[in-house]
């Protein structure tokens, strides 16, 4: 009772709603644990008793046994009980044992756990949801229109008949009879005409005599007013059209609706965040060429077109629930008002409860919508957020327009579709840079070996001008390890100035041309780089000489063993010398 009293005061002081059940669960779990451990002595236990500390520790450590390994419930329940004890200890007139107070204010013994984020509905599932919801809305309107039209044809059952559908609808619609009057005056089911029996029987079910009167009255009410089952379709359509949460699209009343020339403005309240936002939803113009055909590629990520218009959904909801809202004037904060007949045959008009006996999962089953995974309406909001992220090309600041960017990154950016899009974006970027790298010549051009030697025509065929080919053959452009077609237009010096990095950077230069006669110098340059690989740290060598080393290895791998052996003989005979600047021999790791 002590913990229950604290819970009652805490809920009254904080006005918490859905989270209040967590404290009830914590108290329930704790009391069951105490009953199991102490037996009959548990009735006399008080928070002021000493020696209660070990029981609290044991209870907290036993919580994970009832939940999944990564569940957040154990830590949440433990924190809830700690808060109630701390609250009680804060009052000087309420006794709490000192060791219990220290436990409640001390560090948690359980890890917080990991919450599994729900994935969004697939594109096909979302399309099926929206399509089925619109079909349901049209069926609701047709059912109600036919019901009221039939009621206009009837009369009071005392004048007409208590087994006439039209007369019963007339009496209920005009409030001349009550559901309990139907129960008392209608004859037994065995005396009902066939059309009344068929009317009261639900599709796919048999009419049970014991509940036949109740089923009949509920079917009559369903012809006059929308019931709980009907409103699931409107919630689906509003969440799809606006992209806002379930509590927001079901939490605005008639006074929070303002129709615009081309759209509607809604006042949306998010209870969890305490935010009231006024948002305008514009109608989209019809496409000039008609509806676009769907792509045949099922893996292609696209959006539903045309977009559902919030104004059309709100108008339908206002019209269909008008009579129900007139019966419930006390409900002004929502358009989601449903009618029902209780087991005591009393008519009830009140706020819609989406978690009632007919919840979203039952609606999916009844409408024949196949959904994989968790049947939670929150997944629909994630689907809309994914579409928004696609439209904004992944800009979180635009996609997170009704919450923080941190909330988007934590709750919405982990969906399957966004992961696929991210992977495609990365792959596309990688392919783009890879293609550019292949198209760009960052190294020398290697002239293929020729058994007859390299002549003027061969150099011209590889892309050199007549003057450049003549200069290379004359040895005027020899830079040491390669030839340079224009040493005054190098990428490492200003235009018009002689290249200052030759021959150290020739293997990274697009102006360099390597002929078969350069092979001995290339082998000597390889020895120089191998010495630097020993002296320098790997990161330093990769930064300074990595590209030269890769290009050099690629050039040498294209040479035959016979060519390399002949070049080594030239080196041993002193016929090949590699001239390097003095700076090339002073490399060190700074």
Coordinates of C-alpha atoms in Angstrom, one line a residue:
X1 CA 0.0 0.0 0.0
X2 CA 2.9 2.4 0.7
X3 CA 4.2 2.1 -2.9
X4 CA 0.7 2.3 -4.3
X5 CA 0.0 5.5 -2.4
X6 CA 3.2 7.1 -3.7
X7 CA 2.2 6.0 -7.2
X8 CA -1.2 7.7 -6.9
X9 CA 0.3 10.9 -5.7
X10 CA 3.0 10.9 -8.4
X11 CA 0.5 10.3 -11.2
X12 CA -1.7 13.1 -9.9
X13 CA 1.2 15.5 -9.5
X14 CA 2.9 14.8 -12.9
X15 CA -0.3 14.0 -15.0
X16 CA 1.6 11.3 -16.8
X17 CA -0.6 9.0 -18.9
X18 CA 0.7 6.0 -20.7
X19 CA 4.0 5.8 -18.7
X20 CA 2.0 5.4 -15.5
X21 CA 1.5 1.7 -16.1
X22 CA 5.2 1.2 -15.7
X23 CA 5.0 2.0 -12.0
X24 CA 2.1 -0.4 -11.6
X25 CA 4.1 -3.2 -13.3
X26 CA 7.1 -2.4 -11.0
X27 CA 4.9 -2.6 -7.9
X28 CA 3.2 -5.8 -9.1
X29 CA 6.5 -7.5 -9.8
X30 CA 8.0 -6.5 -6.5
X31 CA 5.0 -7.7 -4.5
X32 CA 5.0 -11.0 -6.2
X33 CA 8.7 -11.4 -5.4
X34 CA 8.1 -10.5 -1.8
X35 CA 5.2 -13.0 -1.5
X36 CA 7.4 -15.7 -3.0
X37 CA 10.3 -15.0 -0.6
X38 CA 8.5 -14.3 2.6
X39 CA 5.2 -16.2 2.3
X40 CA 2.6 -15.2 4.9
X41 CA 5.0 -12.8 6.6
X42 CA 4.9 -10.5 3.5
X43 CA 1.7 -8.9 4.7
X44 CA 3.5 -7.2 7.6
X45 CA 6.4 -5.9 5.6
X46 CA 7.0 -2.1 5.6
X47 CA 9.5 0.1 3.8
X48 CA 10.6 1.3 7.3
X49 CA 11.8 -2.2 8.2
X50 CA 15.5 -2.9 8.6
X51 CA 16.9 -5.9 6.8
X52 CA 14.8 -5.3 3.7
X53 CA 17.9 -4.3 1.7
X54 CA 18.8 -7.8 0.5
X55 CA 15.3 -8.4 -0.8
X56 CA 15.4 -5.3 -2.9
X57 CA 18.8 -6.3 -4.3
X58 CA 17.6 -9.8 -5.1
X59 CA 14.4 -8.4 -6.7
X60 CA 16.3 -6.1 -9.0
X61 CA 18.8 -8.7 -10.1
X62 CA 16.0 -11.2 -10.8
X63 CA 14.2 -8.9 -13.2
X64 CA 16.2 -9.9 -16.3
X65 CA 15.0 -13.5 -15.9
X66 CA 11.5 -12.7 -17.1
X67 CA 12.6 -10.7 -20.2
X68 CA 14.7 -11.1 -23.3
X69 CA 18.4 -10.6 -22.9
X70 CA 18.5 -7.1 -24.4
X71 CA 15.1 -5.9 -23.1
X72 CA 14.8 -2.5 -21.6
X73 CA 12.0 -3.4 -19.2
X74 CA 14.2 -4.7 -16.2
X75 CA 16.1 -1.4 -15.9
X76 CA 12.9 0.6 -16.4
X77 CA 11.0 -1.3 -13.7
X78 CA 13.9 -1.0 -11.3
X79 CA 14.1 2.8 -11.9
X80 CA 10.4 3.2 -11.4
X81 CA 10.5 1.5 -8.0
X82 CA 13.6 3.5 -7.0
X83 CA 11.7 6.7 -7.9
X84 CA 8.7 5.8 -5.7
X85 CA 11.0 5.0 -2.7
X86 CA 13.0 8.2 -3.2
X87 CA 9.7 10.2 -3.3
X88 CA 8.6 8.6 -0.1
X89 CA 11.9 9.3 1.6
X90 CA 11.7 13.0 0.6
X91 CA 8.7 13.3 3.0
X92 CA 9.8 13.7 6.5
X93 CA 6.6 12.2 7.9
X94 CA 7.0 9.0 5.9
X95 CA 9.4 6.5 7.3
X96 CA 11.9 4.7 5.0
X97 CA 14.8 2.5 6.2
X98 CA 18.2 4.3 5.6
X99 CA 19.6 1.4 3.7
X100 CA 16.5 1.3 1.4
X101 CA 16.9 5.0 0.7
X102 CA 20.6 4.6 -0.1
X103 CA 19.7 1.8 -2.6
X104 CA 17.0 3.9 -4.2
X105 CA 19.4 6.9 -4.6
X106 CA 22.4 4.7 -5.6
X107 CA 23.6 3.5 -9.0
X108 CA 21.5 1.1 -11.0
X109 CA 22.5 -2.6 -10.9
X110 CA 21.2 -3.4 -14.4
X111 CA 22.2 -2.2 -17.8
X112 CA 19.7 -0.1 -19.7
X113 CA 19.3 -2.7 -22.4
X114 CA 18.8 -2.1 -26.1
X115 CA 15.6 -1.1 -27.7
X116 CA 14.9 -2.7 -31.1
X117 CA 13.6 -0.1 -33.5
X118 CA 10.7 -1.0 -35.7
X119 CA 11.4 -1.2 -39.4
X120 CA 9.1 0.7 -41.8
X121 CA 6.5 -1.0 -43.9
X122 CA 7.7 -2.1 -47.3
X123 CA 6.5 -0.2 -50.3
X124 CA 4.0 -2.9 -51.3
X125 CA 2.7 -3.2 -47.8
X126 CA 2.2 0.6 -47.5
X127 CA 0.4 0.7 -50.8
X128 CA -1.8 -2.1 -49.8
X129 CA -2.6 -0.3 -46.5
X130 CA -3.6 2.9 -48.2
X131 CA -5.5 1.2 -50.9
X132 CA -7.5 -0.9 -48.4
X133 CA -8.1 2.1 -46.2
X134 CA -9.7 4.0 -49.0
X135 CA -11.8 1.0 -50.0
X136 CA -12.9 0.8 -46.3
X137 CA -13.9 4.5 -46.3
X138 CA -16.0 4.1 -49.4
X139 CA -17.6 1.0 -47.9
X140 CA -18.4 2.9 -44.7
X141 CA -20.0 5.8 -46.5
X142 CA -22.1 3.5 -48.6
X143 CA -23.2 1.5 -45.5
X144 CA -24.2 4.6 -43.6
X145 CA -26.0 6.2 -46.6
X146 CA -28.0 3.1 -47.2
X147 CA -28.8 2.8 -43.5
X148 CA -30.1 6.4 -43.1
X149 CA -32.0 6.0 -46.4
X150 CA -33.6 2.9 -45.1
X151 CA -34.5 4.6 -41.8
X152 CA -36.3 7.3 -43.7
X153 CA -38.6 4.7 -45.2
X154 CA -39.6 3.3 -41.8
X155 CA -41.9 4.2 -38.9
X156 CA -42.2 3.6 -35.2
X157 CA -42.0 -0.1 -34.5
X158 CA -45.2 0.1 -32.5
X159 CA -47.0 1.3 -35.6
X160 CA -45.0 -0.8 -38.0
X161 CA -43.2 -4.0 -36.8
X162 CA -40.5 -4.8 -34.3
X163 CA -39.1 -7.2 -36.9
X164 CA -38.8 -4.7 -39.7
X165 CA -35.3 -3.5 -40.3
X166 CA -36.5 -0.1 -41.7
X167 CA -38.8 0.5 -38.6
X168 CA -36.0 -0.4 -36.2
X169 CA -33.6 1.9 -37.9
X170 CA -36.2 4.7 -37.9
X171 CA -36.8 4.3 -34.2
X172 CA -33.1 4.3 -33.3
X173 CA -32.2 7.1 -35.7
X174 CA -34.9 9.4 -34.4
X175 CA -34.3 8.4 -30.7
X176 CA -37.8 7.2 -30.4
X177 CA -36.6 3.8 -29.1
X178 CA -33.5 2.6 -27.3
X179 CA -31.4 -0.5 -27.8
X180 CA -32.9 -1.8 -24.6
X181 CA -36.4 -1.3 -26.1
X182 CA -35.4 -3.5 -29.0
X183 CA -34.2 -6.2 -26.6
X184 CA -37.5 -6.1 -24.7
X185 CA -40.0 -5.9 -27.5
X186 CA -38.5 -8.0 -30.3
X187 CA -39.7 -11.6 -30.4
X188 CA -37.4 -14.6 -30.0
X189 CA -34.9 -15.2 -32.9
X190 CA -36.9 -18.3 -34.0
X191 CA -39.8 -16.0 -35.0
X192 CA -37.6 -13.5 -37.0
X193 CA -38.1 -13.3 -40.7
X194 CA -35.3 -14.5 -42.9
X195 CA -34.2 -11.0 -43.9
X196 CA -33.8 -10.0 -40.2
X197 CA -31.8 -13.2 -39.4
X198 CA -29.5 -12.5 -42.4
X199 CA -29.1 -8.9 -41.3
X200 CA -28.1 -9.8 -37.7
X201 CA -25.7 -12.6 -38.8
X202 CA -22.1 -11.5 -39.2
X203 CA -20.3 -12.7 -42.4
X204 CA -18.7 -16.1 -41.8
X205 CA -20.4 -16.6 -38.5
X206 CA -23.5 -18.4 -37.2
X207 CA -26.2 -16.5 -35.3
X208 CA -26.2 -17.7 -31.7
X209 CA -29.7 -17.4 -30.1
X210 CA -28.3 -16.3 -26.7
X211 CA -26.6 -13.3 -28.3
X212 CA -28.8 -12.7 -31.3
X213 CA -30.6 -9.6 -29.9
X214 CA -27.2 -8.0 -29.0
X215 CA -25.8 -8.8 -32.5
X216 CA -28.9 -7.3 -34.1
X217 CA -28.8 -4.1 -32.2
X218 CA -25.1 -3.6 -33.0
X219 CA -25.7 -4.3 -36.6
X220 CA -28.5 -1.6 -36.6
X221 CA -26.1 0.9 -34.9
X222 CA -23.4 0.1 -37.5
X223 CA -25.9 1.2 -40.2
X224 CA -26.3 4.6 -38.5
X225 CA -23.0 5.4 -36.9
X226 CA -19.3 4.5 -37.5
X227 CA -17.9 2.1 -34.9
X228 CA -14.4 1.4 -33.6
X229 CA -13.4 -0.8 -36.5
X230 CA -14.2 1.9 -39.1
X231 CA -11.9 4.5 -37.7
X232 CA -8.7 2.5 -38.3
X233 CA -8.9 3.4 -42.0
X234 CA -9.0 7.1 -41.3
X235 CA -6.0 6.9 -39.1
X236 CA -4.0 5.1 -41.8
X237 CA -5.0 7.7 -44.4
X238 CA -4.2 10.7 -42.2
X239 CA -0.8 9.3 -41.1
X240 CA 0.0 8.7 -44.8
X241 CA -1.2 12.1 -45.9
X242 CA 0.5 14.1 -43.1
X243 CA 3.4 12.0 -42.0
X244 CA 2.6 12.7 -38.3
X245 CA 2.2 10.4 -35.4
X246 CA -0.9 8.4 -34.5
X247 CA -1.6 10.5 -31.4
X248 CA -1.3 13.7 -33.5
X249 CA -3.7 12.8 -36.3
X250 CA -6.3 11.5 -33.9
X251 CA -5.9 14.4 -31.4
X252 CA -7.4 17.3 -33.2
X253 CA -11.1 18.4 -33.0
X254 CA -13.4 20.3 -35.3
X255 CA -12.1 23.6 -33.9
X256 CA -8.5 22.7 -34.9
X257 CA -9.4 22.3 -38.6
X258 CA -9.3 25.2 -41.0
X259 CA -9.9 24.5 -44.7
X260 CA -7.8 26.5 -47.1
X261 CA -8.6 27.2 -50.8
X262 CA -6.2 24.4 -51.7
X263 CA -5.6 22.4 -48.6
X264 CA -6.2 22.3 -44.9
X265 CA -4.5 23.6 -41.8
X266 CA -4.5 21.4 -38.7
X267 CA -3.5 22.0 -35.1
X268 CA -1.6 18.9 -34.1
X269 CA -0.8 18.1 -30.4
X270 CA 2.0 15.7 -29.5
X271 CA 1.4 14.8 -25.9
X272 CA 4.8 13.1 -25.3
X273 CA 6.7 16.1 -26.3
X274 CA 4.1 18.7 -25.2
X275 CA 4.2 20.4 -28.6
X276 CA 1.3 22.1 -30.4
X277 CA 2.0 22.7 -34.0
X278 CA -0.1 24.4 -36.7
X279 CA 0.6 22.8 -40.1
X280 CA -0.9 23.5 -43.5
X281 CA -1.2 20.5 -45.9
X282 CA -1.6 21.7 -49.5
X283 CA -3.5 19.8 -52.1
X284 CA -1.3 18.6 -55.0
X285 CA -2.5 19.4 -58.5
X286 CA -3.4 16.5 -60.7
X287 CA -0.7 15.4 -63.1
X288 CA -1.2 16.7 -66.6
X289 CA -0.5 13.4 -68.3
X290 CA -2.6 11.3 -65.9
X291 CA -1.3 8.8 -63.3
X292 CA 2.2 7.5 -63.9
X293 CA 2.6 3.8 -64.4
X294 CA 4.4 1.9 -61.7
X295 CA 7.9 0.6 -62.4
X296 CA 8.3 -3.0 -63.3
X297 CA 11.4 -3.2 -61.1
X298 CA 10.3 -4.2 -57.6
X299 CA 13.6 -3.3 -56.1
X300 CA 13.5 0.3 -57.3
X301 CA 12.7 2.7 -54.5
X302 CA 10.0 5.2 -55.4
X303 CA 7.2 6.9 -53.7
X304 CA 3.4 6.4 -53.8
X305 CA 1.8 8.6 -56.4
X306 CA -0.4 10.5 -56.4
X307 CA 0.1 11.7 -52.8
X308 CA -3.0 11.4 -50.6
X309 CA -4.5 14.7 -49.8
X310 CA -5.1 15.5 -46.1
X311 CA -8.0 17.8 -46.9
X312 CA -10.0 15.0 -48.6
X313 CA -9.4 12.6 -45.7
X314 CA -10.5 15.3 -43.1
X315 CA -13.6 16.1 -45.0
X316 CA -14.6 12.5 -45.2
X317 CA -13.9 12.1 -41.5
X318 CA -15.9 15.2 -40.6
X319 CA -18.9 14.0 -42.6
X320 CA -18.9 10.4 -41.5
X321 CA -18.6 11.2 -37.8
X322 CA -20.9 14.3 -37.7
X323 CA -23.9 12.5 -36.3
X324 CA -21.7 10.6 -33.7
X325 CA -20.0 13.8 -32.6
X326 CA -23.4 15.4 -32.1
X327 CA -24.3 12.6 -29.7
X328 CA -21.0 13.2 -27.8
X329 CA -20.8 17.0 -27.3
X330 CA -18.4 16.5 -24.4
X331 CA -15.7 15.2 -26.8
X332 CA -14.2 18.3 -28.5
X333 CA -10.5 17.3 -28.8
X334 CA -10.8 14.7 -31.5
X335 CA -12.8 13.8 -34.6
X336 CA -12.3 10.1 -33.9
X337 CA -15.6 9.4 -32.1
X338 CA -17.3 6.0 -32.3
X339 CA -20.6 4.6 -31.4
X340 CA -21.2 1.3 -29.6
X341 CA -23.8 -0.8 -27.8
X342 CA -22.7 -2.2 -24.5
X343 CA -23.6 -5.6 -23.1
X344 CA -26.3 -3.9 -21.1
X345 CA -28.0 -2.6 -24.3
X346 CA -27.1 1.0 -23.7
X347 CA -25.9 3.3 -26.5
X348 CA -22.4 4.7 -26.0
X349 CA -20.9 7.6 -27.9
X350 CA -17.3 8.5 -27.0
X351 CA -13.7 8.9 -27.9
X352 CA -12.2 6.3 -30.0
X353 CA -9.8 3.8 -28.4
X354 CA -7.5 2.3 -30.9
X355 CA -6.2 -0.3 -28.4
X356 CA -9.7 -1.7 -27.7
X357 CA -10.9 -5.2 -28.5
X358 CA -10.8 -4.4 -32.2
X359 CA -7.3 -3.0 -32.6
X360 CA -5.1 -2.4 -35.6
X361 CA -4.0 -6.0 -35.9
X362 CA -7.7 -7.1 -36.0
X363 CA -8.3 -4.5 -38.7
X364 CA -5.5 -5.9 -40.8
X365 CA -6.8 -9.5 -40.5
X366 CA -10.4 -8.4 -41.3
X367 CA -9.3 -6.4 -44.3
X368 CA -7.0 -9.1 -45.6
X369 CA -3.8 -7.0 -45.6
X370 CA -0.7 -9.1 -45.2
X371 CA 2.0 -7.5 -43.1
X372 CA 5.4 -9.0 -42.3
X373 CA 6.9 -8.3 -38.9
X374 CA 5.4 -6.2 -36.1
X375 CA 1.8 -5.1 -36.6
X376 CA 2.3 -1.6 -35.2
X377 CA 0.8 1.6 -36.8
X378 CA 4.1 3.5 -35.9
X379 CA 5.7 1.7 -38.8
X380 CA 3.5 3.6 -41.2
X381 CA 5.0 6.9 -40.0
X382 CA 8.5 5.5 -40.6
X383 CA 7.5 4.7 -44.2
X384 CA 6.4 8.3 -44.7
X385 CA 9.6 9.6 -43.2
X386 CA 11.6 7.4 -45.6
X387 CA 9.7 9.0 -48.5
X388 CA 10.5 12.4 -47.1
X389 CA 14.1 11.5 -46.8
X390 CA 14.1 10.4 -50.4
X391 CA 12.5 13.6 -51.6
X392 CA 14.9 15.7 -49.7
X393 CA 17.8 13.6 -51.0
X394 CA 18.9 12.5 -47.6
X395 CA 19.1 15.9 -45.9
X396 CA 18.3 15.2 -42.3
X397 CA 17.5 18.9 -41.5
X398 CA 14.6 18.7 -44.1
X399 CA 13.4 15.2 -43.3
X400 CA 13.4 15.9 -39.5
X401 CA 10.9 18.8 -39.8
X402 CA 8.7 17.8 -36.9
X403 CA 11.4 16.6 -34.4
X404 CA 15.1 17.0 -33.8
X405 CA 17.8 15.7 -36.1
X406 CA 19.0 13.5 -33.3
X407 CA 15.6 11.8 -33.1
X408 CA 15.6 11.2 -36.9
X409 CA 19.1 9.7 -36.8
X410 CA 18.1 7.5 -33.8
X411 CA 14.6 6.3 -34.8
X412 CA 14.1 6.8 -38.6
X413 CA 17.5 6.6 -40.3
X414 CA 17.9 2.9 -39.4
X415 CA 15.2 1.6 -41.7
X416 CA 15.8 -1.0 -44.5
X417 CA 15.0 1.4 -47.3
X418 CA 17.3 4.1 -46.1
X419 CA 20.1 1.6 -45.6
X420 CA 19.6 0.4 -49.2
X421 CA 19.6 4.0 -50.4
X422 CA 22.7 4.7 -48.4
X423 CA 24.4 1.7 -49.8
X424 CA 23.4 2.7 -53.4
X425 CA 24.7 6.2 -52.8
X426 CA 28.1 5.0 -51.5
X427 CA 28.4 2.4 -54.3
X428 CA 27.5 5.1 -56.9
X429 CA 30.0 7.5 -55.4
X430 CA 32.7 4.8 -55.3
X431 CA 32.0 3.9 -58.9
X432 CA 32.1 7.6 -60.0
X433 CA 35.6 8.1 -58.5
X434 CA 36.8 4.8 -59.7
X435 CA 35.8 5.6 -63.2
X436 CA 37.5 9.0 -62.9
X437 CA 40.6 7.4 -61.6
X438 CA 40.7 5.0 -64.6
X439 CA 40.0 7.8 -67.0
X440 CA 42.6 10.1 -65.6
X441 CA 46.3 9.5 -66.4
X442 CA 48.3 10.2 -63.3
X443 CA 51.3 8.2 -64.4
X444 CA 53.6 7.8 -67.3
X445 CA 52.8 6.5 -70.7
X446 CA 54.7 3.3 -71.4
X447 CA 55.8 2.7 -75.0
X448 CA 55.6 -1.0 -75.8
X449 CA 58.8 -2.8 -76.7
X450 CA 59.5 -3.4 -80.4
X451 CA 61.9 -5.9 -81.8
X452 CA 62.9 -3.4 -84.5
X453 CA 63.4 -0.6 -82.0
X454 CA 61.5 2.6 -81.4
X455 CA 61.2 4.9 -84.3
X456 CA 59.6 8.2 -85.1
X457 CA 56.3 6.7 -86.4
X458 CA 55.8 4.5 -83.4
X459 CA 56.1 7.5 -81.0
X460 CA 53.6 9.5 -83.2
X461 CA 51.2 6.6 -83.1
X462 CA 51.2 6.6 -79.2
X463 CA 50.0 10.2 -79.2
X464 CA 53.1 12.5 -79.4
X465 CA 53.4 15.3 -81.9
X466 CA 56.1 15.1 -84.6
X467 CA 58.3 17.7 -82.7
X468 CA 57.9 15.8 -79.4
X469 CA 58.8 12.5 -81.0
X470 CA 61.8 14.0 -82.7
X471 CA 63.1 15.5 -79.4
X472 CA 62.7 12.2 -77.6
X473 CA 64.6 10.3 -80.2
X474 CA 67.3 12.9 -80.1
X475 CA 67.6 12.5 -76.3
X476 CA 66.8 16.1 -75.7
X477 CA 63.9 15.3 -73.3
X478 CA 65.7 12.6 -71.2
X479 CA 64.8 13.2 -67.5
X480 CA 66.6 10.2 -66.0
X481 CA 64.0 7.5 -65.5
X482 CA 61.8 8.6 -68.3
X483 CA 61.4 11.1 -71.1
X484 CA 59.2 14.2 -70.7
X485 CA 57.2 15.5 -73.7
X486 CA 57.1 19.0 -72.2
X487 CA 59.3 19.7 -69.1
X488 CA 58.1 23.3 -69.1
X489 CA 54.4 22.4 -68.6
X490 CA 54.7 20.0 -65.7
X491 CA 52.0 19.6 -63.0
X492 CA 54.4 20.3 -60.2
X493 CA 55.8 23.6 -61.4
X494 CA 54.4 26.9 -62.7
X495 CA 53.7 27.0 -66.4
X496 CA 56.8 28.1 -68.3
X497 CA 59.2 27.0 -65.6
X498 CA 61.5 23.9 -65.9
X499 CA 60.1 21.0 -63.8
X500 CA 62.0 21.0 -60.5
X501 CA 61.0 17.5 -59.3
X502 CA 62.4 15.3 -62.0
X503 CA 63.3 12.5 -61.9
X504 CA 61.8 11.8 -58.4
X505 CA 58.2 12.4 -59.5
X506 CA 58.4 11.3 -63.1
X507 CA 56.6 8.1 -62.3
X508 CA 53.6 10.1 -61.1
X509 CA 53.5 12.5 -64.0
X510 CA 51.3 12.4 -67.0
X511 CA 53.9 14.1 -69.2
X512 CA 56.4 11.2 -68.7
X513 CA 57.1 8.6 -71.5
X514 CA 58.9 5.5 -70.7
X515 CA 60.8 3.7 -73.5
X516 CA 62.5 0.3 -73.4
X517 CA 65.8 2.1 -73.0
X518 CA 64.8 3.4 -69.6
X519 CA 64.7 0.0 -68.0
X520 CA 68.2 0.1 -66.4
X521 CA 67.4 3.5 -64.8
X522 CA 64.0 2.1 -63.6
X523 CA 65.7 -0.8 -61.9
X524 CA 68.2 1.6 -60.2
X525 CA 65.3 3.7 -59.0
X526 CA 63.6 0.6 -57.6
X527 CA 66.7 0.0 -55.5
X528 CA 66.5 3.6 -54.2
X529 CA 62.8 3.2 -53.2
X530 CA 63.5 -0.1 -51.6
X531 CA 66.1 1.5 -49.4
X532 CA 63.6 4.2 -48.5
X533 CA 61.0 1.6 -47.5
X534 CA 63.5 0.3 -44.9
X535 CA 64.4 3.7 -43.6
X536 CA 60.9 5.4 -43.5
X537 CA 57.9 4.4 -41.5
X538 CA 55.2 2.7 -43.6
X539 CA 52.7 5.6 -43.4
X540 CA 55.4 8.1 -44.3
X541 CA 56.6 6.0 -47.2
X542 CA 53.1 5.5 -48.5
X543 CA 52.4 9.3 -48.3
X544 CA 55.7 10.3 -50.0
X545 CA 56.4 7.5 -52.4
X546 CA 53.3 5.2 -52.5
X547 CA 52.1 6.2 -56.0
X548 CA 55.6 6.1 -57.5
X549 CA 56.2 2.7 -56.1
X550 CA 52.9 1.3 -57.4
X551 CA 53.4 2.8 -60.9
X552 CA 57.0 1.5 -61.0
X553 CA 56.0 -2.0 -60.0
X554 CA 53.3 -2.0 -62.7
X555 CA 55.9 -0.9 -65.4
X556 CA 58.5 -3.6 -64.3
X557 CA 55.9 -6.4 -64.2
X558 CA 55.2 -5.8 -67.9
X559 CA 58.9 -6.5 -68.8
X560 CA 60.1 -10.0 -69.6
X561 CA 62.8 -11.7 -67.5
X562 CA 65.1 -11.6 -70.5
X563 CA 64.8 -7.8 -70.7
X564 CA 65.4 -7.3 -67.0
X565 CA 68.4 -9.6 -67.1
X566 CA 69.9 -7.6 -70.0
X567 CA 69.3 -4.4 -68.1
X568 CA 71.0 -5.7 -65.0
X569 CA 74.1 -6.6 -67.2
X570 CA 74.2 -2.9 -68.3
X571 CA 74.1 -1.8 -64.7
X572 CA 76.9 -4.2 -63.7
X573 CA 79.0 -3.0 -66.6
X574 CA 78.7 0.6 -65.5
X575 CA 76.8 1.5 -68.6
X576 CA 73.7 2.8 -66.7
X577 CA 73.8 5.5 -64.0
X578 CA 70.9 7.0 -62.1
X579 CA 71.5 10.7 -61.3
X580 CA 69.4 11.9 -58.3
X581 CA 69.4 15.2 -56.6
X582 CA 71.1 15.5 -53.2
X583 CA 67.6 15.9 -51.5
X584 CA 66.8 12.3 -52.6
X585 CA 69.4 11.0 -50.1
X586 CA 68.3 13.0 -47.1
X587 CA 64.8 11.5 -46.6
X588 CA 63.9 10.9 -42.9
X589 CA 60.8 10.6 -40.8
X590 CA 60.2 14.1 -39.4

